[in-house]
PDB file of C-alpha atoms in Angstrom:
ATOM      1  CA  MET A   1       0.039   0.080  -0.191  1.00 84.00           C
ATOM      2  CA  ASP A   2       1.267   3.386  -1.016  1.00 93.00           C
ATOM      3  CA  ILE A   3      -0.022   6.287   1.011  1.00 96.00           C
ATOM      4  CA  GLN A   4       0.402   9.635  -0.499  1.00 96.00           C
ATOM      5  CA  LYS A   5       0.149  12.317   2.305  1.00 95.00           C
ATOM      6  CA  LEU A   6      -1.572  15.743   0.830  1.00 93.00           C
ATOM      7  CA  SER A   7      -1.405  17.046   4.279  1.00 93.00           C
ATOM      8  CA  PRO A   8      -0.480  16.147   7.677  1.00 94.00           C
ATOM      9  CA  GLN A   9      -4.152  15.555   8.494  1.00 95.00           C
ATOM     10  CA  LEU A  10      -5.228  13.904   4.715  1.00 96.00           C
ATOM     11  CA  GLY A  11      -3.811  11.009   2.883  1.00 97.00           C
ATOM     12  CA  ILE A  12      -4.906   8.904   0.024  1.00 97.00           C
ATOM     13  CA  CYS A  13      -4.214   5.615  -1.421  1.00 97.00           C
ATOM     14  CA  GLY A  14      -5.229   2.921  -3.950  1.00 97.00           C
ATOM     15  CA  GLN A  15      -7.534  -0.238  -2.861  1.00 97.00           C
ATOM     16  CA  VAL A  16      -7.149  -0.971   0.743  1.00 97.00           C
ATOM     17  CA  GLU A  17      -7.006  -4.739   1.596  1.00 96.00           C
ATOM     18  CA  LEU A  18      -7.931  -6.474   4.947  1.00 96.00           C
ATOM     19  CA  SER A  19      -4.135  -6.796   5.317  1.00 96.00           C
ATOM     20  CA  ASP A  20      -3.274  -3.143   5.292  1.00 97.00           C
ATOM     21  CA  ILE A  21      -5.560  -2.204   8.090  1.00 97.00           C
ATOM     22  CA  PRO A  22      -2.742  -2.382  10.656  1.00 97.00           C
ATOM     23  CA  GLU A  23      -0.427  -0.313   8.888  1.00 97.00           C
ATOM     24  CA  ILE A  24      -3.328   2.286   8.557  1.00 97.00           C
ATOM     25  CA  VAL A  25      -3.691   2.202  12.093  1.00 97.00           C
ATOM     26  CA  ARG A  26       0.029   2.573  12.590  1.00 96.00           C
ATOM     27  CA  ALA A  27       0.168   5.474  10.469  1.00 96.00           C
ATOM     28  CA  GLY A  28      -2.032   7.061  12.671  1.00 97.00           C
ATOM     29  CA  TYR A  29      -5.294   7.363  10.496  1.00 98.00           C
ATOM     30  CA  ARG A  30      -8.470   7.577  12.492  1.00 97.00           C
ATOM     31  CA  LEU A  31     -11.067   7.862   9.721  1.00 98.00           C
ATOM     32  CA  LEU A  32     -11.106   5.783   6.567  1.00 98.00           C
ATOM     33  CA  VAL A  33     -13.001   6.659   3.584  1.00 98.00           C
ATOM     34  CA  CYS A  34     -13.967   4.601   0.596  1.00 98.00           C
ATOM     35  CA  ASN A  35     -14.570   6.226  -2.583  1.00 97.00           C
ATOM     36  CA  ARG A  36     -14.681   3.255  -4.806  1.00 97.00           C
ATOM     37  CA  PRO A  37     -18.080   1.419  -5.278  1.00 97.00           C
ATOM     38  CA  ASP A  38     -18.533  -2.081  -4.419  1.00 96.00           C
ATOM     39  CA  GLY A  39     -18.416  -4.369  -7.180  1.00 94.00           C
ATOM     40  CA  GLU A  40     -16.198  -2.055  -9.447  1.00 94.00           C
ATOM     41  CA  GLU A  41     -13.761  -5.005 -10.116  1.00 94.00           C
ATOM     42  CA  ARG A  42     -13.579  -8.907  -9.544  1.00 94.00           C
ATOM     43  CA  GLY A  43     -11.776  -9.916  -6.423  1.00 92.00           C
ATOM     44  CA  GLN A  44     -12.121  -6.113  -4.840  1.00 95.00           C
ATOM     45  CA  PRO A  45     -12.984  -6.372  -1.184  1.00 96.00           C
ATOM     46  CA  GLY A  46     -16.373  -4.986  -0.456  1.00 96.00           C
ATOM     47  CA  PHE A  47     -16.605  -2.055   1.756  1.00 97.00           C
ATOM     48  CA  ALA A  48     -18.606  -3.698   4.657  1.00 97.00           C
ATOM     49  CA  GLU A  49     -15.459  -6.074   5.002  1.00 97.00           C
ATOM     50  CA  ILE A  50     -13.112  -3.401   5.053  1.00 97.00           C
ATOM     51  CA  ALA A  51     -15.236  -1.220   7.482  1.00 98.00           C
ATOM     52  CA  GLU A  52     -15.785  -4.063   9.933  1.00 98.00           C
ATOM     53  CA  ALA A  53     -12.024  -4.654   9.878  1.00 97.00           C
ATOM     54  CA  ALA A  54     -11.479  -1.046  10.295  1.00 97.00           C
ATOM     55  CA  GLN A  55     -13.808  -0.664  13.273  1.00 97.00           C
ATOM     56  CA  ALA A  56     -12.239  -3.804  14.894  1.00 97.00           C
ATOM     57  CA  ALA A  57      -8.949  -1.937  14.896  1.00 97.00           C
ATOM     58  CA  GLY A  58     -10.305   0.988  16.204  1.00 96.00           C
ATOM     59  CA  LEU A  59     -10.556   3.021  13.089  1.00 97.00           C
ATOM     60  CA  THR A  60     -14.072   5.089  11.732  1.00 97.00           C
ATOM     61  CA  ALA A  61     -15.058   3.688   8.238  1.00 98.00           C
ATOM     62  CA  LEU A  62     -17.039   5.890   5.881  1.00 98.00           C
ATOM     63  CA  TYR A  63     -18.202   4.928   2.331  1.00 98.00           C
ATOM     64  CA  LEU A  64     -18.771   7.923  -0.236  1.00 97.00           C
ATOM     65  CA  PRO A  65     -18.519   6.229  -3.690  1.00 97.00           C
ATOM     66  CA  VAL A  66     -17.380   7.867  -6.676  1.00 96.00           C
ATOM     67  CA  ALA A  67     -18.571   5.973  -9.945  1.00 93.00           C
ATOM     68  CA  GLY A  68     -18.554   9.021 -12.473  1.00 90.00           C
ATOM     69  CA  PRO A  69     -18.080  12.791 -12.805  1.00 89.00           C
ATOM     70  CA  SER A  70     -21.450  13.901 -11.151  1.00 90.00           C
ATOM     71  CA  ASP A  71     -20.660  12.121  -8.071  1.00 92.00           C
ATOM     72  CA  PHE A  72     -17.758  14.453  -7.079  1.00 91.00           C
ATOM     73  CA  ALA A  73     -20.164  17.329  -6.651  1.00 90.00           C
ATOM     74  CA  ARG A  74     -22.768  15.220  -4.898  1.00 92.00           C
ATOM     75  CA  GLN A  75     -20.290  13.640  -2.306  1.00 95.00           C
ATOM     76  CA  ALA A  76     -17.854  16.519  -1.957  1.00 95.00           C
ATOM     77  CA  PRO A  77     -20.087  18.281   0.853  1.00 96.00           C
ATOM     78  CA  ALA A  78     -19.862  14.886   2.691  1.00 96.00           C
ATOM     79  CA  MET A  79     -16.222  14.314   2.324  1.00 97.00           C
ATOM     80  CA  ALA A  80     -15.692  18.057   3.562  1.00 96.00           C
ATOM     81  CA  GLU A  81     -17.883  17.022   6.685  1.00 96.00           C
ATOM     82  CA  ALA A  82     -16.035  14.219   7.165  1.00 96.00           C
ATOM     83  CA  MET A  83     -12.689  15.764   6.870  1.00 95.00           C
ATOM     84  CA  ARG A  84     -13.562  18.576   9.312  1.00 95.00           C
ATOM     85  CA  THR A  85     -15.272  16.556  12.053  1.00 96.00           C
ATOM     86  CA  ALA A  86     -12.922  13.685  11.848  1.00 96.00           C
ATOM     87  CA  SER A  87     -11.113  12.447  15.586  1.00 94.00           C
ATOM     88  CA  GLY A  88      -7.708  12.711  13.561  1.00 96.00           C
ATOM     89  CA  PRO A  89      -6.089  12.033  10.305  1.00 97.00           C
ATOM     90  CA  VAL A  90      -8.342  10.861   7.142  1.00 98.00           C
ATOM     91  CA  LEU A  91      -7.067   8.272   4.466  1.00 98.00           C
ATOM     92  CA  ALA A  92      -9.231   8.218   1.559  1.00 98.00           C
ATOM     93  CA  TYR A  93      -8.951   5.209  -1.024  1.00 98.00           C
ATOM     94  CA  CYS A  94     -10.522   3.982  -4.350  1.00 97.00           C
ATOM     95  CA  ARG A  95      -8.863   2.089  -6.902  1.00 95.00           C
ATOM     96  CA  SER A  96      -5.749   3.906  -7.861  1.00 95.00           C
ATOM     97  CA  GLY A  97      -6.185   6.975  -5.324  1.00 95.00           C
ATOM     98  CA  ALA A  98      -6.876   9.541  -8.468  1.00 95.00           C
ATOM     99  CA  ARG A  99     -10.993   9.681  -7.402  1.00 96.00           C
ATOM    100  CA  SER A 100     -10.069  10.090  -4.082  1.00 97.00           C
ATOM    101  CA  SER A 101      -7.568  12.975  -4.585  1.00 95.00           C
ATOM    102  CA  MET A 102     -10.219  14.683  -6.688  1.00 94.00           C
ATOM    103  CA  LEU A 103     -12.783  14.281  -4.518  1.00 95.00           C
ATOM    104  CA  CYS A 104     -10.700  15.873  -1.714  1.00 95.00           C
ATOM    105  CA  SER A 105      -9.724  18.880  -3.603  1.00 93.00           C
ATOM    106  CA  ALA A 106     -13.237  19.458  -4.481  1.00 92.00           C
ATOM    107  CA  ALA A 107     -14.185  19.120  -0.860  1.00 93.00           C
ATOM    108  CA  ILE A 108     -11.561  21.383   0.300  1.00 89.00           C
ATOM    109  CA  ALA A 109     -12.468  24.070  -2.642  1.00 80.00           C
ATOM    110  CA  PRO A 110     -14.091  27.210  -1.532  1.00 67.00           C
TER     111      PRO A 110
END
């Protein structure tokens, strides 16, 4: 897993696997945000699986999927609220990290 830090409070990465959860916790993240729709690719872990493992490890998990361009505007307010109210650093993920990066940018835009 390759985490790109956008700020001390925000990171993005590609698809999170169940085995990545301990590393995410060790890195200090408190909120894990999934921007990838379930079922996008065969073998992809579903959000429920990731959320269960995250919560068992003490992380909060949030599902804000982005499947197409219209989803950025629809999900940006929820992402902004999540980043504002998180109890610590936020890690957002999708397949490659690109959608998460764009959504985070949209969320912090004035």
